[in-house]
Amino acid sequence: MAPNLRPPKGTDDILAPDSRVWRRVLRTWDDWSERFGYDLVMTPIFEATDLFERGVGESTEVVRKQMYTFTDRGERSITLRPENTASVVRAYLNAGIQGEWKGAYSGPQFRYERPQGGRRRQFWQVGVEHLGTDRPGADAEVIELGYRFLVDLGVEGVSVQLNSLGDPEDRTAYVAELRSWLEARAADLSPDARETLKVNPMRVLDSKADAELISEAPAPSERLGQGASAAFDEVRTRLDAVGVPYETTPRLVRGLDYYTRTAFEYVGTSLDTAQTALGGGGRYDGLADQIGGRSVPGVGLAMGIDRIILSLGETDAEVALDAFVVATAGRDIDAAGLVSRLRSAGVRVDSIDTSRSLKAQFKAADRSGAATTLVVGDEWDGGAVRAKRMADGNETDVRIEEIATWLRS
RNA sequence: GUGGCCGUAGCUCAGCUCGGUUAGAGCGCCUGGUUGUGAUCCAGGAGGUCGCGGGUUCGAAUCCCGUCGGUCACCCCA
């Protein structure tokens, strides 16, 4: 262990069997996002720093202390993306797209924080953005997608927490009211909350230490203007109609500044760490304008894959092989031919060094988890191989050209 | 960024309080028993600068300091 082979603090190497769960989760995501009509969108892993400063918000925790920022050789300030929404909106604007557009992404994000269960410096998010419309139906559809995805994966106790933060005018008035309400009670606030109050009063609503006091505070959803209020109602009506359960959480706020109107989070019951949010999102009608483009409404969500997998437990490490090929002495080339032929036929198959003892090869076959082991031996000269079902030890000879179909039955 | 706990074979850990011959166990791994058979059994074997650096000492896995890493909570968030 002399040379340092560990990955950097807060990052992980993910190998089998854990990586099998990752494959399943990522495939499930691709499936659901396609079913909902989202095309794949890929943006750079790093961006100009000011994109995040303007997009995510100068007063947010993310921008103030969590960004991986460095200067490149061309003296540009570059930041590893701490989230993906600002990039996707930038890409939409840059491509000159008119009107509605739906994109899905998947990839690593970076935030400089003290690592903890369910909180890494490099973590994986999947998400979608639906731009160019302010219809509440789009909000409901985004929320439904995340819900279906989590339920399909088998996450236990999924619930959707829903709130509305109002339109910018509602929010300005509300924040002023909240600020004076909190300032009047500053003596009772925790020191952390008092600091937060100066920078961003709404985030005080998130303070765990002040939960009791906060429960008395005015809530954003109680101060909605007509437009936001009607939209909030419609989102709820639509969620009811498609059978997505949710609970209204009046004091739910989000850590990023760009949210307007709809804000939501997914929480699960099986995560036994302090981090309970599996995903979240909302509407951000002012974001495009803030990062320097035209005014384009949008709504989106982001899901934390690391946390979702944590909450899944390690139960389902599905076997990745259908068959394992072993060979007796001198049958190396025949065995290699069989492996190649099966792979071309769509069978997931592997072998180890076929010149090793049959015992060693069978041991590897057993460990691989493959249901069947195929023995290339003297039967090969008669056009067959011996197939052994590992679970019960039964063996039968199978014609070489029939193996692929035999394995599927 | 703040605080608590932890760092000995691939893995889980014992040994550390009361420093002292070649640092142990279980599991795993490799080879053989079976020159065509795994998961069981038997025999043998490989594998450790005791996280790293410094200090105290005749002598440090064991005591002291620092550092890095892990973990949990806060903060915050996915």
Tab-separated table of C-alpha atoms (C1' of nucleotides) in Angstrom:
chain	number	residue	atom	x	y	z
A	1	MET	CA	0.000	0.000	0.000
A	2	ALA	CA	3.034	2.236	-0.304
A	3	PRO	CA	2.118	4.215	-3.399
A	4	ASN	CA	-1.125	6.083	-3.008
A	5	LEU	CA	-3.657	4.157	-5.037
A	6	ARG	CA	-6.721	5.496	-3.367
A	7	PRO	CA	-9.051	7.693	-5.354
A	8	PRO	CA	-9.170	11.350	-4.258
A	9	LYS	CA	-11.171	12.202	-1.168
A	10	GLY	CA	-14.870	11.994	-1.756
A	11	THR	CA	-14.591	9.988	-4.980
A	12	ASP	CA	-15.127	6.284	-5.535
A	13	ASP	CA	-14.084	3.475	-7.802
A	14	ILE	CA	-17.151	1.431	-8.594
A	15	LEU	CA	-16.492	-2.193	-9.547
A	16	ALA	CA	-18.593	-5.333	-9.744
A	17	PRO	CA	-20.777	-6.383	-8.080
A	18	ASP	CA	-21.740	-2.796	-7.168
A	19	SER	CA	-21.352	-1.659	-10.753
A	20	ARG	CA	-24.022	-4.147	-11.847
A	21	VAL	CA	-26.540	-2.194	-9.842
A	22	TRP	CA	-25.311	0.993	-11.508
A	23	ARG	CA	-25.858	-0.520	-14.937
A	24	ARG	CA	-29.366	-1.490	-14.053
A	25	VAL	CA	-30.215	1.931	-12.625
A	26	LEU	CA	-28.745	3.834	-15.561
A	27	ARG	CA	-30.532	1.564	-18.061
A	28	THR	CA	-33.784	2.079	-16.206
A	29	TRP	CA	-33.243	5.820	-16.405
A	30	ASP	CA	-32.610	5.703	-20.157
A	31	ASP	CA	-35.768	3.665	-20.540
A	32	TRP	CA	-38.052	5.989	-18.572
A	33	SER	CA	-36.663	9.237	-19.942
A	34	GLU	CA	-37.144	7.915	-23.489
A	35	ARG	CA	-40.676	6.796	-22.704
A	36	PHE	CA	-41.437	10.351	-21.646
A	37	GLY	CA	-40.031	11.720	-24.885
A	38	TYR	CA	-36.782	13.221	-23.674
A	39	ASP	CA	-33.865	13.211	-26.102
A	40	LEU	CA	-30.351	12.792	-24.789
A	41	VAL	CA	-28.422	16.023	-24.186
A	42	MET	CA	-24.721	16.093	-23.326
A	43	THR	CA	-22.897	19.168	-22.125
A	44	PRO	CA	-19.285	19.690	-21.008
A	45	ILE	CA	-18.208	18.528	-17.581
A	46	PHE	CA	-16.589	21.923	-17.077
A	47	GLU	CA	-17.866	25.382	-17.947
A	48	ALA	CA	-16.827	28.996	-17.615
A	49	THR	CA	-17.137	29.834	-13.918
A	50	ASP	CA	-19.482	32.754	-14.446
A	51	LEU	CA	-22.138	30.464	-15.941
A	52	PHE	CA	-22.675	28.936	-12.522
A	53	GLU	CA	-22.229	32.196	-10.655
A	54	ARG	CA	-25.008	33.759	-12.657
A	55	GLY	CA	-27.116	30.665	-13.155
A	56	VAL	CA	-27.005	28.945	-9.790
A	57	GLY	CA	-26.836	32.182	-7.791
A	58	GLU	CA	-24.056	34.042	-5.998
A	59	SER	CA	-25.687	33.648	-2.635
A	60	THR	CA	-26.036	29.880	-2.763
A	61	GLU	CA	-23.903	27.548	-0.723
A	62	VAL	CA	-22.925	25.761	-3.917
A	63	VAL	CA	-21.380	28.816	-5.523
A	64	ARG	CA	-19.943	30.333	-2.361
A	65	LYS	CA	-17.991	27.366	-1.092
A	66	GLN	CA	-18.519	24.194	-3.055
A	67	MET	CA	-17.219	24.788	-6.560
A	68	TYR	CA	-14.167	23.135	-8.052
A	69	THR	CA	-12.739	26.193	-9.767
A	70	PHE	CA	-9.344	26.540	-11.439
A	71	THR	CA	-7.584	28.660	-14.009
A	72	ASP	CA	-6.666	26.894	-17.237
A	73	ARG	CA	-3.584	27.512	-19.350
A	74	GLY	CA	-5.411	30.205	-21.272
A	75	GLU	CA	-6.072	32.141	-18.033
A	76	ARG	CA	-9.769	31.300	-18.147
A	77	SER	CA	-11.638	30.617	-14.937
A	78	ILE	CA	-13.106	27.150	-15.309
A	79	THR	CA	-15.423	25.250	-12.958
A	80	LEU	CA	-16.289	21.574	-12.828
A	81	ARG	CA	-20.060	21.522	-13.067
A	82	PRO	CA	-21.783	21.385	-9.667
A	83	GLU	CA	-25.130	20.713	-11.365
A	84	ASN	CA	-26.368	20.390	-14.907
A	85	THR	CA	-29.331	22.700	-15.413
A	86	ALA	CA	-27.386	25.877	-16.147
A	87	SER	CA	-25.343	24.012	-18.791
A	88	VAL	CA	-28.382	22.559	-20.496
A	89	VAL	CA	-30.123	25.913	-20.634
A	90	ARG	CA	-26.932	27.461	-22.017
A	91	ALA	CA	-26.780	24.724	-24.670
A	92	TYR	CA	-30.401	25.334	-25.630
A	93	LEU	CA	-29.802	29.052	-26.016
A	94	ASN	CA	-26.565	28.527	-27.893
A	95	ALA	CA	-28.200	26.145	-30.360
A	96	GLY	CA	-30.794	28.795	-31.135
A	97	ILE	CA	-33.676	26.428	-30.519
A	98	GLN	CA	-37.130	27.952	-30.799
A	99	GLY	CA	-39.974	26.890	-28.581
A	100	GLU	CA	-40.439	23.668	-26.677
A	101	TRP	CA	-37.591	21.254	-26.169
A	102	LYS	CA	-37.039	18.266	-23.879
A	103	GLY	CA	-33.628	16.918	-22.916
A	104	ALA	CA	-32.369	14.204	-20.569
A	105	TYR	CA	-28.861	13.957	-19.161
A	106	SER	CA	-26.793	11.620	-17.069
A	107	GLY	CA	-23.336	12.174	-15.663
A	108	PRO	CA	-20.981	13.142	-12.857
A	109	GLN	CA	-21.240	16.425	-10.970
A	110	PHE	CA	-18.708	17.957	-8.580
A	111	ARG	CA	-19.049	19.777	-5.292
A	112	TYR	CA	-16.283	20.427	-2.808
A	113	GLU	CA	-17.769	19.279	0.480
A	114	ARG	CA	-16.919	17.096	3.444
A	115	PRO	CA	-17.882	13.583	2.279
A	116	GLN	CA	-20.567	11.712	4.174
A	117	GLY	CA	-23.029	8.909	3.575
A	118	GLY	CA	-24.835	9.822	0.380
A	119	ARG	CA	-22.702	12.904	-0.176
A	120	ARG	CA	-19.634	12.709	-2.384
A	121	ARG	CA	-17.366	15.223	-4.079
A	122	GLN	CA	-17.972	13.510	-7.385
A	123	PHE	CA	-21.497	12.219	-7.618
A	124	TRP	CA	-23.784	11.101	-10.400
A	125	GLN	CA	-26.961	12.832	-11.424
A	126	VAL	CA	-29.554	12.024	-14.018
A	127	GLY	CA	-32.177	14.558	-14.885
A	128	VAL	CA	-34.344	16.249	-17.457
A	129	GLU	CA	-35.094	19.784	-18.517
A	130	HIS	CA	-38.254	20.824	-20.341
A	131	LEU	CA	-37.724	24.260	-21.854
A	132	GLY	CA	-39.878	26.700	-23.727
A	133	THR	CA	-43.154	26.252	-21.912
A	134	ASP	CA	-44.676	27.435	-18.675
A	135	ARG	CA	-47.628	25.039	-18.802
A	136	PRO	CA	-48.188	23.403	-15.403
A	137	GLY	CA	-48.664	20.176	-17.344
A	138	ALA	CA	-44.940	20.147	-18.024
A	139	ASP	CA	-44.248	20.434	-14.290
A	140	ALA	CA	-46.558	17.530	-13.546
A	141	GLU	CA	-44.993	15.411	-16.274
A	142	VAL	CA	-41.477	16.001	-14.924
A	143	ILE	CA	-42.588	15.096	-11.417
A	144	GLU	CA	-44.281	11.958	-12.685
A	145	LEU	CA	-41.173	10.837	-14.575
A	146	GLY	CA	-39.030	10.974	-11.448
A	147	TYR	CA	-41.665	9.158	-9.455
A	148	ARG	CA	-42.085	6.337	-12.005
A	149	PHE	CA	-38.338	5.935	-12.234
A	150	LEU	CA	-37.892	5.543	-8.474
A	151	VAL	CA	-40.824	3.195	-8.068
A	152	ASP	CA	-39.695	1.023	-10.986
A	153	LEU	CA	-36.246	0.711	-9.421
A	154	GLY	CA	-37.819	-0.545	-6.233
A	155	VAL	CA	-36.957	2.344	-3.932
A	156	GLU	CA	-38.982	1.940	-0.761
A	157	GLY	CA	-41.339	4.550	0.617
A	158	VAL	CA	-40.986	7.079	-2.191
A	159	SER	CA	-42.852	10.268	-1.558
A	160	VAL	CA	-43.034	13.532	-3.415
A	161	GLN	CA	-42.895	16.746	-1.434
A	162	LEU	CA	-44.389	19.628	-3.307
A	163	ASN	CA	-44.408	23.373	-2.873
A	164	SER	CA	-44.665	26.590	-4.837
A	165	LEU	CA	-42.209	29.434	-4.376
A	166	GLY	CA	-44.303	31.879	-6.372
A	167	ASP	CA	-43.467	34.241	-9.191
A	168	PRO	CA	-40.549	36.687	-8.797
A	169	GLU	CA	-42.866	39.484	-7.616
A	170	ASP	CA	-44.520	37.199	-5.049
A	171	ARG	CA	-41.127	36.072	-3.966
A	172	THR	CA	-39.684	39.555	-3.536
A	173	ALA	CA	-42.600	40.567	-1.337
A	174	TYR	CA	-42.486	37.303	0.566
A	175	VAL	CA	-38.739	37.428	1.209
A	176	ALA	CA	-39.089	40.961	2.585
A	177	GLU	CA	-41.835	39.793	4.910
A	178	LEU	CA	-39.875	36.736	5.983
A	179	ARG	CA	-36.762	38.784	6.602
A	180	SER	CA	-38.467	41.130	8.997
A	181	TRP	CA	-40.256	38.227	10.675
A	182	LEU	CA	-36.934	36.463	11.239
A	183	GLU	CA	-35.078	39.601	12.248
A	184	ALA	CA	-37.660	40.232	14.916
A	185	ARG	CA	-36.780	36.806	16.309
A	186	ALA	CA	-33.053	36.877	15.593
A	187	ALA	CA	-32.264	36.346	19.251
A	188	ASP	CA	-33.912	32.925	19.117
A	189	LEU	CA	-32.179	31.817	15.926
A	190	SER	CA	-29.136	29.572	15.814
A	191	PRO	CA	-25.862	31.376	14.940
A	192	ASP	CA	-25.732	29.593	11.575
A	193	ALA	CA	-29.245	30.676	10.742
A	194	ARG	CA	-28.461	34.255	11.697
A	195	GLU	CA	-25.635	34.253	9.162
A	196	THR	CA	-27.826	32.680	6.505
A	197	LEU	CA	-30.483	35.310	7.145
A	198	LYS	CA	-28.129	38.045	5.975
A	199	VAL	CA	-27.401	36.323	2.676
A	200	ASN	CA	-30.604	34.507	1.792
A	201	PRO	CA	-33.524	34.597	4.223
A	202	MET	CA	-35.469	31.851	2.479
A	203	ARG	CA	-32.796	29.287	3.109
A	204	VAL	CA	-33.286	29.737	6.835
A	205	LEU	CA	-36.433	27.675	6.351
A	206	ASP	CA	-34.123	24.682	5.828
A	207	SER	CA	-32.335	25.036	9.168
A	208	LYS	CA	-32.748	21.894	11.237
A	209	ALA	CA	-31.685	23.625	14.405
A	210	ASP	CA	-34.525	26.128	14.091
A	211	ALA	CA	-37.248	23.755	12.956
A	212	GLU	CA	-39.605	24.664	15.766
A	213	LEU	CA	-39.445	28.414	15.257
A	214	ILE	CA	-39.554	28.031	11.489
A	215	SER	CA	-42.813	26.101	11.636
A	216	GLU	CA	-44.464	29.349	12.730
A	217	ALA	CA	-42.931	31.428	9.961
A	218	PRO	CA	-44.915	32.617	6.955
A	219	ALA	CA	-44.611	30.135	4.085
A	220	PRO	CA	-44.017	31.044	0.436
A	221	SER	CA	-47.016	29.041	-0.711
A	222	GLU	CA	-49.251	31.213	1.506
A	223	ARG	CA	-48.218	34.342	-0.383
A	224	LEU	CA	-48.767	33.324	-4.006
A	225	GLY	CA	-50.088	35.722	-6.588
A	226	GLN	CA	-52.947	34.713	-8.875
A	227	GLY	CA	-50.814	33.241	-11.638
A	228	ALA	CA	-48.642	31.113	-9.413
A	229	SER	CA	-51.569	30.045	-7.319
A	230	ALA	CA	-53.577	28.821	-10.319
A	231	ALA	CA	-50.522	27.027	-11.675
A	232	PHE	CA	-49.906	25.306	-8.349
A	233	ASP	CA	-53.492	24.098	-8.312
A	234	GLU	CA	-53.219	22.730	-11.803
A	235	VAL	CA	-50.002	20.859	-11.062
A	236	ARG	CA	-51.738	19.171	-8.148
A	237	THR	CA	-54.835	18.362	-10.153
A	238	ARG	CA	-52.719	16.765	-12.840
A	239	LEU	CA	-50.683	14.720	-10.368
A	240	ASP	CA	-53.919	13.450	-8.861
A	241	ALA	CA	-55.173	12.539	-12.316
A	242	VAL	CA	-52.159	10.383	-13.165
A	243	GLY	CA	-51.971	8.846	-9.726
A	244	VAL	CA	-48.748	10.326	-8.421
A	245	PRO	CA	-49.007	10.712	-4.635
A	246	TYR	CA	-47.501	13.819	-3.072
A	247	GLU	CA	-47.679	15.891	0.032
A	248	THR	CA	-47.736	19.646	0.059
A	249	THR	CA	-44.792	20.932	2.074
A	250	PRO	CA	-45.328	24.673	2.606
A	251	ARG	CA	-41.797	25.446	3.770
A	252	LEU	CA	-39.869	23.362	1.255
A	253	VAL	CA	-37.264	25.593	-0.389
A	254	ARG	CA	-34.395	24.613	-2.613
A	255	GLY	CA	-30.732	25.451	-2.406
A	256	LEU	CA	-30.407	26.969	-5.847
A	257	ASP	CA	-31.623	30.490	-6.523
A	258	TYR	CA	-33.197	29.943	-9.892
A	259	TYR	CA	-36.417	28.263	-8.817
A	260	THR	CA	-39.784	29.942	-9.309
A	261	ARG	CA	-43.262	28.529	-8.779
A	262	THR	CA	-43.096	24.721	-8.539
A	263	ALA	CA	-40.448	23.182	-6.277
A	264	PHE	CA	-40.348	19.516	-5.308
A	265	GLU	CA	-38.237	16.811	-3.748
A	266	TYR	CA	-38.332	13.033	-3.699
A	267	VAL	CA	-37.589	11.381	-0.394
A	268	GLY	CA	-37.336	7.709	0.474
A	269	THR	CA	-37.669	5.948	3.797
A	270	SER	CA	-34.879	3.409	3.406
A	271	LEU	CA	-31.959	5.822	3.498
A	272	ASP	CA	-30.593	5.751	7.029
A	273	THR	CA	-28.268	8.708	6.684
A	274	ALA	CA	-28.919	12.368	7.255
A	275	GLN	CA	-29.423	12.795	3.529
A	276	THR	CA	-32.981	11.896	2.635
A	277	ALA	CA	-33.496	13.734	-0.646
A	278	LEU	CA	-33.133	11.345	-3.577
A	279	GLY	CA	-33.882	14.001	-6.110
A	280	GLY	CA	-35.539	17.292	-6.626
A	281	GLY	CA	-36.314	20.026	-9.034
A	282	GLY	CA	-38.674	22.744	-10.008
A	283	ARG	CA	-39.507	25.538	-12.372
A	284	TYR	CA	-36.952	28.179	-13.262
A	285	ASP	CA	-38.569	30.706	-15.579
A	286	GLY	CA	-35.920	33.353	-14.917
A	287	LEU	CA	-32.809	31.257	-15.439
A	288	ALA	CA	-32.304	31.670	-19.183
A	289	ASP	CA	-32.501	35.409	-18.795
A	290	GLN	CA	-30.033	35.382	-15.907
A	291	ILE	CA	-27.356	33.556	-17.820
A	292	GLY	CA	-27.585	36.093	-20.567
A	293	GLY	CA	-29.992	34.809	-23.124
A	294	ARG	CA	-33.570	35.474	-23.964
A	295	SER	CA	-36.317	34.797	-21.521
A	296	VAL	CA	-37.268	31.119	-21.740
A	297	PRO	CA	-39.399	29.297	-19.182
A	298	GLY	CA	-38.349	25.857	-18.045
A	299	VAL	CA	-38.858	23.079	-15.546
A	300	GLY	CA	-36.637	20.162	-14.631
A	301	LEU	CA	-35.472	17.617	-12.134
A	302	ALA	CA	-32.249	16.026	-10.976
A	303	MET	CA	-31.892	12.664	-9.268
A	304	GLY	CA	-28.921	11.599	-7.154
A	305	ILE	CA	-27.908	8.171	-8.401
A	306	ASP	CA	-25.398	7.475	-5.610
A	307	ARG	CA	-28.091	8.039	-3.022
A	308	ILE	CA	-30.696	6.062	-4.905
A	309	ILE	CA	-28.335	3.095	-5.073
A	310	LEU	CA	-27.550	3.471	-1.385
A	311	SER	CA	-31.231	3.369	-0.587
A	312	LEU	CA	-31.649	0.260	-2.747
A	313	GLY	CA	-29.252	-1.716	-0.543
A	314	GLU	CA	-26.985	-4.248	-2.205
A	315	THR	CA	-29.577	-6.868	-2.857
A	316	ASP	CA	-29.725	-7.193	-6.594
A	317	ALA	CA	-26.324	-7.929	-8.057
A	318	GLU	CA	-27.665	-9.627	-11.131
A	319	VAL	CA	-25.380	-12.079	-12.897
A	320	ALA	CA	-23.885	-10.726	-16.069
A	321	LEU	CA	-23.113	-14.032	-17.801
A	322	ASP	CA	-25.326	-16.656	-19.438
A	323	ALA	CA	-22.602	-19.261	-19.817
A	324	PHE	CA	-18.986	-20.030	-18.994
A	325	VAL	CA	-16.737	-22.076	-21.273
A	326	VAL	CA	-14.083	-24.467	-19.962
A	327	ALA	CA	-11.788	-26.735	-21.980
A	328	THR	CA	-9.770	-29.896	-21.530
A	329	ALA	CA	-6.119	-30.186	-22.505
A	330	GLY	CA	-5.370	-29.187	-26.080
A	331	ARG	CA	-8.818	-27.715	-26.726
A	332	ASP	CA	-7.850	-24.063	-26.321
A	333	ILE	CA	-8.505	-23.036	-29.911
A	334	ASP	CA	-11.765	-24.995	-30.124
A	335	ALA	CA	-12.945	-23.336	-26.918
A	336	ALA	CA	-12.003	-19.875	-28.176
A	337	GLY	CA	-14.020	-20.584	-31.304
A	338	LEU	CA	-17.043	-21.571	-29.262
A	339	VAL	CA	-16.810	-18.426	-27.137
A	340	SER	CA	-16.595	-16.254	-30.230
A	341	ARG	CA	-19.509	-18.015	-31.921
A	342	LEU	CA	-21.756	-17.647	-28.874
A	343	ARG	CA	-20.936	-13.989	-28.418
A	344	SER	CA	-21.860	-13.306	-32.013
A	345	ALA	CA	-25.143	-15.082	-31.350
A	346	GLY	CA	-25.882	-12.646	-28.540
A	347	VAL	CA	-24.950	-14.859	-25.601
A	348	ARG	CA	-23.099	-13.328	-22.674
A	349	VAL	CA	-20.203	-15.714	-22.249
A	350	ASP	CA	-16.685	-15.750	-20.838
A	351	SER	CA	-13.833	-18.091	-19.952
A	352	ILE	CA	-10.462	-17.955	-18.215
A	353	ASP	CA	-7.119	-19.288	-19.430
A	354	THR	CA	-8.257	-22.636	-20.848
A	355	SER	CA	-4.849	-24.198	-20.366
A	356	ARG	CA	-5.355	-24.169	-16.624
A	357	SER	CA	-6.663	-27.199	-14.770
A	358	LEU	CA	-10.303	-28.063	-15.270
A	359	LYS	CA	-10.749	-27.657	-11.554
A	360	ALA	CA	-9.506	-24.087	-11.655
A	361	GLN	CA	-11.696	-23.356	-14.671
A	362	PHE	CA	-14.794	-24.757	-12.980
A	363	LYS	CA	-14.020	-22.745	-9.907
A	364	ALA	CA	-13.979	-19.601	-12.018
A	365	ALA	CA	-17.186	-20.716	-13.718
A	366	ASP	CA	-18.841	-21.100	-10.344
A	367	ARG	CA	-17.733	-17.681	-9.205
A	368	SER	CA	-18.877	-16.012	-12.394
A	369	GLY	CA	-22.443	-16.856	-11.500
A	370	ALA	CA	-23.189	-18.181	-14.982
A	371	ALA	CA	-26.069	-20.655	-14.915
A	372	THR	CA	-24.402	-23.034	-17.362
A	373	THR	CA	-20.851	-24.251	-17.884
A	374	LEU	CA	-19.955	-25.591	-21.324
A	375	VAL	CA	-17.170	-28.171	-21.465
A	376	VAL	CA	-15.148	-28.356	-24.661
A	377	GLY	CA	-13.640	-31.855	-24.666
A	378	ASP	CA	-13.688	-35.026	-26.739
A	379	GLU	CA	-17.377	-34.484	-27.640
A	380	TRP	CA	-16.206	-31.559	-29.771
A	381	ASP	CA	-14.904	-33.964	-32.442
A	382	GLY	CA	-18.421	-35.354	-32.695
A	383	GLY	CA	-19.911	-31.852	-33.009
A	384	ALA	CA	-21.098	-31.396	-29.438
A	385	VAL	CA	-20.185	-29.926	-26.079
A	386	ARG	CA	-21.101	-31.016	-22.573
A	387	ALA	CA	-23.437	-28.546	-20.857
A	388	LYS	CA	-23.577	-28.521	-17.068
A	389	ARG	CA	-26.297	-26.754	-15.127
A	390	MET	CA	-24.415	-25.392	-12.139
A	391	ALA	CA	-27.356	-25.252	-9.794
A	392	ASP	CA	-28.083	-28.989	-9.760
A	393	GLY	CA	-25.034	-30.450	-11.490
A	394	ASN	CA	-27.019	-32.058	-14.350
A	395	GLU	CA	-25.079	-32.570	-17.552
A	396	THR	CA	-26.192	-33.152	-21.141
A	397	ASP	CA	-24.508	-33.068	-24.524
A	398	VAL	CA	-25.688	-30.333	-26.862
A	399	ARG	CA	-24.968	-29.963	-30.597
A	400	ILE	CA	-22.632	-27.023	-31.204
A	401	GLU	CA	-24.997	-25.244	-33.599
A	402	GLU	CA	-27.870	-25.554	-31.122
A	403	ILE	CA	-26.124	-24.217	-28.042
A	404	ALA	CA	-27.265	-20.601	-28.365
A	405	THR	CA	-30.938	-21.547	-28.551
A	406	TRP	CA	-30.515	-24.270	-25.929
A	407	LEU	CA	-29.102	-21.706	-23.506
A	408	ARG	CA	-32.121	-19.482	-23.968
A	409	SER	CA	-34.633	-22.227	-23.185
B	1	G	C1'	-15.842	24.883	7.287
B	2	U	C1'	-17.014	22.760	12.868
B	3	G	C1'	-17.166	18.497	16.243
B	4	G	C1'	-17.063	12.909	17.677
B	5	C	C1'	-15.157	7.992	16.508
B	6	C	C1'	-11.670	4.978	13.593
B	7	G	C1'	-6.961	3.440	10.475
B	8	U	C1'	-3.016	-4.193	11.851
B	9	A	C1'	-2.975	-9.688	5.663
B	10	G	C1'	-7.677	-9.109	-0.298
B	11	C	C1'	-12.049	-8.858	3.606
B	12	U	C1'	-13.838	-8.896	8.978
B	13	C	C1'	-11.084	-8.345	13.203
B	14	A	C1'	-7.694	-9.851	17.830
B	15	G	C1'	-3.072	-7.881	19.873
B	16	C	C1'	-2.404	-1.691	21.976
B	17	U	C1'	-4.680	-0.273	28.700
B	18	C	C1'	0.660	-2.682	31.957
B	19	G	C1'	6.299	-0.959	25.140
B	20	G	C1'	10.315	-6.567	24.578
B	21	U	C1'	12.153	-13.119	20.738
B	22	U	C1'	10.197	-14.716	13.532
B	23	A	C1'	2.620	-9.843	14.491
B	24	G	C1'	-2.118	-13.784	14.908
B	25	A	C1'	-7.317	-15.823	13.714
B	26	G	C1'	-11.550	-16.645	10.555
B	27	C	C1'	-13.044	-16.013	5.629
B	28	G	C1'	-10.965	-15.452	0.763
B	29	C	C1'	-6.875	-16.674	-2.803
B	30	C	C1'	-3.234	-20.418	-5.104
B	31	U	C1'	-1.526	-25.724	-5.590
B	32	G	C1'	-2.394	-30.886	-4.793
B	33	G	C1'	-5.731	-35.134	-3.256
B	34	U	C1'	-9.450	-36.247	-8.527
B	35	U	C1'	-3.875	-36.137	-15.996
B	36	G	C1'	-12.753	-34.337	-17.861
B	37	U	C1'	-15.713	-31.051	-13.285
B	38	G	C1'	-17.316	-26.060	-9.217
B	39	A	C1'	-20.099	-24.835	-4.536
B	40	U	C1'	-18.449	-29.732	0.451
B	41	C	C1'	-14.063	-32.317	2.666
B	42	C	C1'	-8.542	-33.129	3.524
B	43	A	C1'	-3.256	-31.508	3.016
B	44	G	C1'	0.126	-27.754	1.806
B	45	G	C1'	1.330	-22.664	0.266
B	46	A	C1'	1.466	-17.439	-0.951
B	47	G	C1'	0.212	-12.834	1.282
B	48	G	C1'	1.437	-7.603	6.306
B	49	U	C1'	7.262	-1.144	5.457
B	50	C	C1'	0.993	-2.604	11.731
B	51	G	C1'	-2.016	4.539	6.853
B	52	C	C1'	2.263	8.007	6.427
B	53	G	C1'	6.060	11.291	8.854
B	54	G	C1'	8.526	12.738	13.165
B	55	G	C1'	9.496	12.206	18.534
B	56	U	C1'	10.387	9.416	23.390
B	57	U	C1'	13.158	4.728	24.383
B	58	C	C1'	18.421	0.015	24.574
B	59	G	C1'	13.754	-1.464	22.075
B	60	A	C1'	7.306	1.145	19.404
B	61	A	C1'	1.653	-2.146	16.092
B	62	U	C1'	1.655	-0.668	21.416
B	63	C	C1'	3.323	5.947	24.353
B	64	C	C1'	3.408	11.490	22.340
B	65	C	C1'	2.851	15.124	18.189
B	66	G	C1'	1.681	16.058	13.225
B	67	U	C1'	-0.397	14.606	8.690
B	68	C	C1'	-3.361	11.880	5.219
B	69	G	C1'	-7.532	8.806	4.695
B	70	G	C1'	-12.254	6.631	6.352
B	71	U	C1'	-16.808	7.248	9.045
B	72	C	C1'	-20.943	9.832	11.629
B	73	A	C1'	-23.401	14.418	12.879
B	74	C	C1'	-23.769	19.737	11.946
B	75	C	C1'	-23.756	23.084	7.752
B	76	C	C1'	-25.804	22.239	3.007
B	77	C	C1'	-27.658	19.377	-0.794
B	78	A	C1'	-28.630	15.046	-5.141
